[in-house]
mmCIF file of N, CA and C in Angstrom:
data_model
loop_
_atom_site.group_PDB
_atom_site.id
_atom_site.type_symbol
_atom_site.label_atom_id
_atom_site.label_comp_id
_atom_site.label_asym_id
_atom_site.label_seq_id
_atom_site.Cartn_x
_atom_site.Cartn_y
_atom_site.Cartn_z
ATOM 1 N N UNK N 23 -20.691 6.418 70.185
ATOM 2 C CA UNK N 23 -22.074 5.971 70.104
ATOM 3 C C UNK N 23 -22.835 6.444 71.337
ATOM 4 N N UNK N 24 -24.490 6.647 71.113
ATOM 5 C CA UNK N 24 -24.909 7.190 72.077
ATOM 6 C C UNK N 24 -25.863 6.353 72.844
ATOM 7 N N UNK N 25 -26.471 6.113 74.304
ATOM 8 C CA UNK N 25 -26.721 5.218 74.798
ATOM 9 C C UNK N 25 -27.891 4.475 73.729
ATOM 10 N N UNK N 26 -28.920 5.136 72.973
ATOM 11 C CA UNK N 26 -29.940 4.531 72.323
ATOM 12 C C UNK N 26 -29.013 3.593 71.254
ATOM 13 N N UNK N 27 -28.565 4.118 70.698
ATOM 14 C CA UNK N 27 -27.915 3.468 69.440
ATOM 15 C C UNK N 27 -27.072 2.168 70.248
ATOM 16 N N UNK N 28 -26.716 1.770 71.201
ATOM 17 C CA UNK N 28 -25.992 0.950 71.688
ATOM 18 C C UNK N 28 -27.293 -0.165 72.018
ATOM 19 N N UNK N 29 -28.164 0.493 72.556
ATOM 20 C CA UNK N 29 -28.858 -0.253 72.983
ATOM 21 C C UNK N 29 -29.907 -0.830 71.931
ATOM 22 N N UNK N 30 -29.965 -0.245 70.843
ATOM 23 C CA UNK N 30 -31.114 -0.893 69.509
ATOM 24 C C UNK N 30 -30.067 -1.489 68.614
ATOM 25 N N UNK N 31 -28.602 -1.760 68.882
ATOM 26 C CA UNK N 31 -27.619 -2.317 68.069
ATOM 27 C C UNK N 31 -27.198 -3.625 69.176
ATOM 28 N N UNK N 32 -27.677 -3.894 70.374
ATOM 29 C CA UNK N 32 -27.605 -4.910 70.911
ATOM 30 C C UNK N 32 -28.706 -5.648 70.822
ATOM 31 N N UNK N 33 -30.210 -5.009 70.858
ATOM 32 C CA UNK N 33 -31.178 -6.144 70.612
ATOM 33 C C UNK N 33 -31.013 -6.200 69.369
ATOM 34 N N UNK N 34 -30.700 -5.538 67.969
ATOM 35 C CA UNK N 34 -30.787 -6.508 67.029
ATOM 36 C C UNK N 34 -29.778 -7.504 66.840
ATOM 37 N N UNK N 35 -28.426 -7.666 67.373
ATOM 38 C CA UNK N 35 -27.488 -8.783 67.665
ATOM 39 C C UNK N 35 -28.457 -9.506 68.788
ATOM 40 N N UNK N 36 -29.229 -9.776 69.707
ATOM 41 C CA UNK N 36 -30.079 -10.638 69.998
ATOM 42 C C UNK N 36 -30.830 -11.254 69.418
ATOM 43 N N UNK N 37 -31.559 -10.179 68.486
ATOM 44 C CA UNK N 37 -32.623 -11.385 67.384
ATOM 45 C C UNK N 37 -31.830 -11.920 66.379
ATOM 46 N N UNK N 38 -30.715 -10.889 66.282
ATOM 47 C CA UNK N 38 -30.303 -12.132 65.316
ATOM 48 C C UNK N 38 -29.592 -13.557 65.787
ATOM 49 N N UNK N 39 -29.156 -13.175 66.750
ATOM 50 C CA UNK N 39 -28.759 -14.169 67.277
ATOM 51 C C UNK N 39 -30.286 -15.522 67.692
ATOM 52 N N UNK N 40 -31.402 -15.300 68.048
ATOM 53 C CA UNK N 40 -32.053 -16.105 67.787
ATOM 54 C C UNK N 40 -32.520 -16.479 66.727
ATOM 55 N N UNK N 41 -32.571 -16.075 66.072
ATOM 56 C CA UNK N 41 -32.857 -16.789 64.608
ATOM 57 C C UNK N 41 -31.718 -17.459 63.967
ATOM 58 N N UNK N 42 -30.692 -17.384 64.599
ATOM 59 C CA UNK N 42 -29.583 -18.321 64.222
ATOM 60 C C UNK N 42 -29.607 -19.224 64.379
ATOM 61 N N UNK N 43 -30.215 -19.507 65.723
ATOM 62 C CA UNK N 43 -30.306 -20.709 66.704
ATOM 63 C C UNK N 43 -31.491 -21.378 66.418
ATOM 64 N N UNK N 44 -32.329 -20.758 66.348
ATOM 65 C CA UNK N 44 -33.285 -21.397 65.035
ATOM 66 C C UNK N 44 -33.402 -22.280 63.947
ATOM 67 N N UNK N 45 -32.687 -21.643 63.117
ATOM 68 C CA UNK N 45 -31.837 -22.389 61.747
ATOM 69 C C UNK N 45 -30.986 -23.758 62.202
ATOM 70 N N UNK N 46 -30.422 -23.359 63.059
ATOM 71 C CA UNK N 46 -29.237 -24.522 63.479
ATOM 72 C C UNK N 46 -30.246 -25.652 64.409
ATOM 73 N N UNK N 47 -31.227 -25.129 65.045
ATOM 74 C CA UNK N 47 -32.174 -26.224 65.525
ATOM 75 C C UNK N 47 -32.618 -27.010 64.962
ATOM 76 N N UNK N 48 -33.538 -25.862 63.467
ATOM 77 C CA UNK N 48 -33.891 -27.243 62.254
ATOM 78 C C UNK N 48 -33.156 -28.043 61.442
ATOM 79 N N UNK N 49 -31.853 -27.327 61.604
ATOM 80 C CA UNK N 49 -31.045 -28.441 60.623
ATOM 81 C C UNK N 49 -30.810 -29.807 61.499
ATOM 82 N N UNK N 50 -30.713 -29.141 62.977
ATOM 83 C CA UNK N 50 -30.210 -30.551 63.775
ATOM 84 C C UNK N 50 -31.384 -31.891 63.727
ATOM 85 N N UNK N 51 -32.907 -31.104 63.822
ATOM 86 C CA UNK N 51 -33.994 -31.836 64.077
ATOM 87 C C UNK N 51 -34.347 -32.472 62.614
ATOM 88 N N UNK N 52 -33.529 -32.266 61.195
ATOM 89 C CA UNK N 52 -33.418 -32.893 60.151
ATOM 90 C C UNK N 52 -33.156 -34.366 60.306
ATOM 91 N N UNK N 53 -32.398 -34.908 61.375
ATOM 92 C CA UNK N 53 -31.631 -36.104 61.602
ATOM 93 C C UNK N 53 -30.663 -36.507 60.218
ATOM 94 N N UNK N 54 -29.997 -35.691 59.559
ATOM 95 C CA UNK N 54 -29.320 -35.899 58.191
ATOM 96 C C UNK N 54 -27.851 -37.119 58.792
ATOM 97 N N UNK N 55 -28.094 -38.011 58.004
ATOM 98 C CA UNK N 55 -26.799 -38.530 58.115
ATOM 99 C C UNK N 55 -25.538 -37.891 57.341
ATOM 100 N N UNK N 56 -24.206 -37.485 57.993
ATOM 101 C CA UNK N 56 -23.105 -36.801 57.441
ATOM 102 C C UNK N 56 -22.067 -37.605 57.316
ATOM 103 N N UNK N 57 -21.145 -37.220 56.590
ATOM 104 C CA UNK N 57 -19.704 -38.031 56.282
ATOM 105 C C UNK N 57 -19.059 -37.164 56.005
ATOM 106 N N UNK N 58 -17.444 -37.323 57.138
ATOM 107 C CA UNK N 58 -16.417 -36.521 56.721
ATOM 108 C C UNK N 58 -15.544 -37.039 55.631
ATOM 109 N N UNK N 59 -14.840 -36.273 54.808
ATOM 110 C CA UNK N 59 -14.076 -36.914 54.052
ATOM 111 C C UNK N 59 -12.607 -35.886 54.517
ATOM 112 N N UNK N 60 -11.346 -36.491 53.956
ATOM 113 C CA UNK N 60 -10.453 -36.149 54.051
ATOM 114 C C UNK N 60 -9.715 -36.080 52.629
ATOM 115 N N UNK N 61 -9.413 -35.056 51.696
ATOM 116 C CA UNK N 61 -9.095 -34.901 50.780
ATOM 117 C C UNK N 61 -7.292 -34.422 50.730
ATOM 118 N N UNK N 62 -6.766 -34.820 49.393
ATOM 119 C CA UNK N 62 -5.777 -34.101 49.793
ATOM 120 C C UNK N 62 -5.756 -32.575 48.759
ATOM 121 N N UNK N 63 -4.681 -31.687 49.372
ATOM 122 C CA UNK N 63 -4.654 -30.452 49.006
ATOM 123 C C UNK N 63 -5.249 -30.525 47.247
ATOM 124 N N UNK N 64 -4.586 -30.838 46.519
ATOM 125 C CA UNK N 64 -4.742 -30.762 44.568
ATOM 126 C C UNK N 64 -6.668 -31.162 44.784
ATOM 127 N N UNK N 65 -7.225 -32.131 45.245
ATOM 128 C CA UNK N 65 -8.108 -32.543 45.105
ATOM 129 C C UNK N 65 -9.132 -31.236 45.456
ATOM 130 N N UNK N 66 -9.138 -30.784 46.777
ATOM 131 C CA UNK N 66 -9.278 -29.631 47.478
ATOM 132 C C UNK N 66 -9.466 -28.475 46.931
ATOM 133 N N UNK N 67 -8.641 -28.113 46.265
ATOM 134 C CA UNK N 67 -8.390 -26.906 45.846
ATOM 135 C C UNK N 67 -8.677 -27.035 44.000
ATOM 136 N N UNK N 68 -8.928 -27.977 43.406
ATOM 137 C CA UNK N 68 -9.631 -28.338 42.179
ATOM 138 C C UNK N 68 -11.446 -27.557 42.478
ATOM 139 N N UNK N 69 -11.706 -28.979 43.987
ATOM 140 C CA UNK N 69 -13.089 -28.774 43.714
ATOM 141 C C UNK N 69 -13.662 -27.142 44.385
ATOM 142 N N UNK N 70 -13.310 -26.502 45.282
ATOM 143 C CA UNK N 70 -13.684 -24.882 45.348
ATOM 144 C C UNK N 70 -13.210 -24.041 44.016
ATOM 145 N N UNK N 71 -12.432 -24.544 43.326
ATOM 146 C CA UNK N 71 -12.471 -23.926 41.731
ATOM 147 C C UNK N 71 -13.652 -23.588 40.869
ATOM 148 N N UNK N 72 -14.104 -25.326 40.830
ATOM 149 C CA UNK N 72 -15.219 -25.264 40.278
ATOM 150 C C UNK N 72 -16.674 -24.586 40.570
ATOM 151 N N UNK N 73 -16.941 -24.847 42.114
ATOM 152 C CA UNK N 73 -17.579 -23.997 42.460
ATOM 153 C C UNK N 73 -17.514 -22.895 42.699
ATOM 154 N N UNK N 74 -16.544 -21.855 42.027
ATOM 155 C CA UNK N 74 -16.196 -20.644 41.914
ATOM 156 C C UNK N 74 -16.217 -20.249 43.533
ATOM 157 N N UNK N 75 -15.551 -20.931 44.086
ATOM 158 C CA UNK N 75 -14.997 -20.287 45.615
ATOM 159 C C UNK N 75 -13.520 -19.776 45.933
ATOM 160 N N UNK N 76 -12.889 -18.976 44.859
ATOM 161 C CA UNK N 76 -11.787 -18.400 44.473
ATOM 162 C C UNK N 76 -11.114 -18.344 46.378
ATOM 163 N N UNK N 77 -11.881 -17.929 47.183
ATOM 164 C CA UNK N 77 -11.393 -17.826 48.037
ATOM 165 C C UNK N 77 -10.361 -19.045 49.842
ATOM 166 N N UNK N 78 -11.706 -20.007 48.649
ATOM 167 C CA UNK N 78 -11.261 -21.559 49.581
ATOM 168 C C UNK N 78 -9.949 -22.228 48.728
ATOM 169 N N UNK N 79 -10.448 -21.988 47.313
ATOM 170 C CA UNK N 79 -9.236 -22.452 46.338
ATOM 171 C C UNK N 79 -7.755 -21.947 46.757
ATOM 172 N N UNK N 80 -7.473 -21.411 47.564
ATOM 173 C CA UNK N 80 -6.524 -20.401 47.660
ATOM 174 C C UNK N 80 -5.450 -21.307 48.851
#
């Protein structure tokens, strides 16, 4: 890689990186109340089925 290309492939990993932080700001400033649950494996691996997440199902 040549110095330009390094350097216009690091500021866009900067903006993106702020706009990440962004996103994750408004979700925090949502005040959402959360709940963990603890499932076991069969239960688990049923429900990423359904939501066709072949890859969590696994």
């Amino acid at each position: 890689m040549d110095f330009i290309t390094t350097l216009l492939e690091k500021n866009h990993l900067q903006r993106r990186s702020i706009k990440i932080e962004k996103k994750m700001k408004e979700i925090v400033d949502r005040n959402e109340i959360t709940k963990r649950e603890v499932w076991d494996r069969n239960k688990a691996i049923s429900h990423f089925k359904k939501k066709g997440e072949i890859y969590k199902a696994s």
